[in-house]
Coordinates of C-alpha atoms in Angstrom, one line a residue:
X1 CA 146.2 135.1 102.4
X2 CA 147.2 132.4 104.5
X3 CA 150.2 130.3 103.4
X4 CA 148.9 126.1 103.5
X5 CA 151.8 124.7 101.9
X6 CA 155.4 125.6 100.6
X7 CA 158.2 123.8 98.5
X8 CA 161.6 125.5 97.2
X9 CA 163.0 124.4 94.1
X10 CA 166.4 125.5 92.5
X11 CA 165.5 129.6 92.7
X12 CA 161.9 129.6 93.3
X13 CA 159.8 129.2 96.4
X14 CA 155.9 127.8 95.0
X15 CA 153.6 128.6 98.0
X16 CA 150.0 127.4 98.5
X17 CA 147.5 129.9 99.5
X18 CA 144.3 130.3 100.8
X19 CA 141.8 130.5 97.8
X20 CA 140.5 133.9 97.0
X21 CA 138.5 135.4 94.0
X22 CA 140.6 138.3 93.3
X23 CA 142.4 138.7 89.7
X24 CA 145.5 136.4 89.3
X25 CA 148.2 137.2 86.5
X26 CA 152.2 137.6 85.8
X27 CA 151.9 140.8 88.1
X28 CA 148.8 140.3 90.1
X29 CA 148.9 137.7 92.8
X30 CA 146.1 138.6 94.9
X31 CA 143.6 135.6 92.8
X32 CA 146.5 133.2 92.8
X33 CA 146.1 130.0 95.1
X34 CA 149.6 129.2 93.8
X35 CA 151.9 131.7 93.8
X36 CA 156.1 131.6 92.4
X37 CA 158.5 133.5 93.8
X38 CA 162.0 134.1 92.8
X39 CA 164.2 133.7 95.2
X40 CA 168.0 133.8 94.0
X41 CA 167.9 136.8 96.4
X42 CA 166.4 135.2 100.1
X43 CA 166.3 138.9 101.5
X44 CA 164.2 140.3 98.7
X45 CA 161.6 137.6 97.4
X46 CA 160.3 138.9 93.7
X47 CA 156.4 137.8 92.5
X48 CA 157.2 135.7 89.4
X49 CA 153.8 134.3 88.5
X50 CA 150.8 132.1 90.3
X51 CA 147.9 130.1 89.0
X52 CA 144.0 130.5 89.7
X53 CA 143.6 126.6 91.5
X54 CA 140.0 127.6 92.2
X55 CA 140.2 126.4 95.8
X56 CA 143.5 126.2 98.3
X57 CA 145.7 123.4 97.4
X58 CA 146.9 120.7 100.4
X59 CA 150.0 119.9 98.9
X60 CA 152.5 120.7 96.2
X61 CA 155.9 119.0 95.0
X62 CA 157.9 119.8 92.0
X63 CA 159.8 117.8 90.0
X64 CA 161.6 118.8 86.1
X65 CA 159.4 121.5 85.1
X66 CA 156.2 120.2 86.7
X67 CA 154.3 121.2 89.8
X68 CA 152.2 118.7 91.6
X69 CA 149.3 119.6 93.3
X70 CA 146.5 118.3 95.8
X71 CA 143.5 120.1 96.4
X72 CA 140.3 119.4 98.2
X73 CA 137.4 118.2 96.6
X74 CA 135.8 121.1 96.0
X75 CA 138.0 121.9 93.7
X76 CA 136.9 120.4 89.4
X77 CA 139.7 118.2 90.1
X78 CA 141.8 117.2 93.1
X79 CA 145.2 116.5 91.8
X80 CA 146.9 119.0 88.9
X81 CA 149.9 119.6 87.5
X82 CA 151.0 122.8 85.9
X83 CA 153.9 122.8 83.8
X84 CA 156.3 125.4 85.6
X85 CA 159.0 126.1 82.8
X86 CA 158.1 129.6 82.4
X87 CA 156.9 130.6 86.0
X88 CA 155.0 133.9 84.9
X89 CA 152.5 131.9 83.5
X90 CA 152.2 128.1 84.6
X91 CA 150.0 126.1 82.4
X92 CA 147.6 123.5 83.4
X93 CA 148.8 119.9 81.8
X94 CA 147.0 117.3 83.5
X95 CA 144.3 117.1 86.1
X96 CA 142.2 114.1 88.0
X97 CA 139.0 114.0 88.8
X98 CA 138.9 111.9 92.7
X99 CA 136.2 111.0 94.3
X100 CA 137.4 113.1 97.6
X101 CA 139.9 115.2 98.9
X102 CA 143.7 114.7 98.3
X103 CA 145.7 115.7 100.9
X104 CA 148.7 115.1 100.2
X105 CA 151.1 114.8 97.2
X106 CA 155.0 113.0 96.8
X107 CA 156.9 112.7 93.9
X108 CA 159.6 109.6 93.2
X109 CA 160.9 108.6 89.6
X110 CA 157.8 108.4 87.1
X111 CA 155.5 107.8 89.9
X112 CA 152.7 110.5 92.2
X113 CA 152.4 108.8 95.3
X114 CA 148.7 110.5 96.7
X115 CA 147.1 110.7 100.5
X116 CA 143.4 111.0 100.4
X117 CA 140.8 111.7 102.8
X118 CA 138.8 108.9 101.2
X119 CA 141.1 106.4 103.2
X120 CA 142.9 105.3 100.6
X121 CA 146.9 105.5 99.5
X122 CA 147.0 105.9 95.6
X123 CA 150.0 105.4 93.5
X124 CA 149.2 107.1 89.7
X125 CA 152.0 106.8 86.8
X126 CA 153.2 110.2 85.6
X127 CA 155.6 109.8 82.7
X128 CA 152.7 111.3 80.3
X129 CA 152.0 114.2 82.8
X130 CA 148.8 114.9 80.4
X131 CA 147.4 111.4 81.3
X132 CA 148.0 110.4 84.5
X133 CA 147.2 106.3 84.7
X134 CA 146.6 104.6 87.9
X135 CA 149.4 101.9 89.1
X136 CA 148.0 101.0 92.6
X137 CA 145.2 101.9 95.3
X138 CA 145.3 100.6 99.3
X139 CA 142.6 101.1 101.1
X140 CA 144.2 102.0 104.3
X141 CA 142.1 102.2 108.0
X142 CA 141.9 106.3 108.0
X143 CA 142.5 109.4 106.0
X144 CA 146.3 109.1 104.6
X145 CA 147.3 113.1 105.9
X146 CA 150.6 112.7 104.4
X147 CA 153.2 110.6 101.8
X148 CA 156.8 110.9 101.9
X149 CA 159.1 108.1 100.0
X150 CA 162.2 106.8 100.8
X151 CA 163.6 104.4 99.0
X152 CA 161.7 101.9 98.2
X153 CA 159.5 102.7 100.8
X154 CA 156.2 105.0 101.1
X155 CA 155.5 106.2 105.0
X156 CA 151.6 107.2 105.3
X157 CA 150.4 109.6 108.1
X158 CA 146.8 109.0 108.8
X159 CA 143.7 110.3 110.8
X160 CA 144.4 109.4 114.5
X161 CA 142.5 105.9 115.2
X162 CA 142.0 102.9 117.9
X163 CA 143.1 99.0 116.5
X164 CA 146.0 96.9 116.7
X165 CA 148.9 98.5 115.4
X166 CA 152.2 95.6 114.7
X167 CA 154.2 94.3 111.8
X168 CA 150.5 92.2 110.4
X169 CA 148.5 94.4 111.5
X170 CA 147.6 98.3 110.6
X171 CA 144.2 99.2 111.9
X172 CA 145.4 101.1 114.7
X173 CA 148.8 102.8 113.3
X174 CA 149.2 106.4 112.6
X175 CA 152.1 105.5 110.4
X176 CA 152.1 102.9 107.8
X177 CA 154.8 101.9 106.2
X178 CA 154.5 100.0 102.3
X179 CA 157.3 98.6 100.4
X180 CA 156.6 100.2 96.8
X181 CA 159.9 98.5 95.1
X182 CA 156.7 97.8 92.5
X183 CA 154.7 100.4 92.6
X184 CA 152.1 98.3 91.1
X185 CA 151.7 96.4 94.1
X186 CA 152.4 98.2 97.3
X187 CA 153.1 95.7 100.1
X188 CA 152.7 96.5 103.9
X189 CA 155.5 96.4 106.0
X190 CA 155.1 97.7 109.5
X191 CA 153.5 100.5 111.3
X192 CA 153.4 102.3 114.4
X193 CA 150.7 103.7 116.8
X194 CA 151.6 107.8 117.4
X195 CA 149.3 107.7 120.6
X196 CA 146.0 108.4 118.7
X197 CA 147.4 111.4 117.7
X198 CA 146.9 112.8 113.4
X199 CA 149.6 112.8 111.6
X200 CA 148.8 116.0 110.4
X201 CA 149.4 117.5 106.2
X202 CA 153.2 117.4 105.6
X203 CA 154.3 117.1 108.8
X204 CA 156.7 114.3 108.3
X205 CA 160.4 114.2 107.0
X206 CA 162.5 111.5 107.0
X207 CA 166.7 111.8 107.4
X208 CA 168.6 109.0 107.1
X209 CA 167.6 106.1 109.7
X210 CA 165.3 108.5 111.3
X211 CA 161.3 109.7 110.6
X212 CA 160.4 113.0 111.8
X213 CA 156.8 114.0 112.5

């Protein structure tokens, strides 16, 4: 199936895939929306486990021994995490139930920073991965596409739009940028305007002094 999303972690590449019925196990991968793949050797990838999502995930980070993952909302639950300590067989941990797609997923300290479709930037405490507790939501001006933190920043990606777009202002910016020192109370701190052009799922990295996207 198609590949939506990957992250590499230590010696195991997690891939999101297109969500398909067939059976998913330690040595079947054909069901698996999330499939593991050890990859100590890059020129011979080796199938190490997967999970059944249900529906293709949008996102996925890892962090310690837990994956991370945002799924549409057709999908029970939009945002999972698997514990990944023994990667032939992940095991669901905790889930939330969101009232619309999440799109995209970032992990920094004890804290999942969330995109959703439903135009809002959500910030949930993880340190009980079982019970994920909300810290913060923003209603932004249009579907957040993609999180990545730096710092004590969070960068949002967002569904092209028209508005002013300036340091008071965020109506019209692509890119929003919060200072989430307290990730209880996510303050905006400037923005830009793209063009009118999406910010697309995961398409942003940021290097040093400079944001890619």
């Amino acid at each position: 199936g198609t590949v939506n999303y990957i992250f590499v972690s230590g010696r195991y590449a997690y891939l999101l895939i297109n969500n398909n019925a067939n059976t998913c196990s330690s040595t079947v991968n054909t069901g698996c929306e999330l499939q593991i793949y050890d990859i100590s050797n890059p020129s011979n990838p080796l199938y190490a486990g997967g999970a059944n999502l249900g529906v293709a995930g949008s996102g996925i980070f890892i962090s310690g021994k837990y994956s991370y993952i945002s799924q549409n909302f057709l999908a029970d639950n939009e945002f999972t995490i698997y514990d990944i300590s023994n990667p032939a067989n992940p095991v669901l941990a905790g889930a939330l139930n969101l009232p619309n797609s999440v799109n995209s997923v970032f992990i920094s300290g004890r804290y999942a920073y969330l995109g959703v479709q439903d135009s809002t930037f959500r910030i949930y405490d993880i340190s009980n991965p079982y019970s994920p507790t909300l810290a913060a939501s923003v209603s932004v001006s249009s579907a957040v596409d993609s999180v990545f933190i730096s710092g004590r920043y969070a960068y949002l990606g967002k569904l092209n739009i028209s508005g002013a777009c300036n340091s008071l202002t965020s109506t019209g910016c692509e890119l929003e940028v919060y200072d989430v020192s307290n990730p209880a109370n996510p303050v905006y701190a400037g923005g830009a305007d793209n063009g009118g052009s999406t910010v697309e799922t995961g398409a942003m990295f940021i290097s040093g002094r400079y944001l890619y996207m």
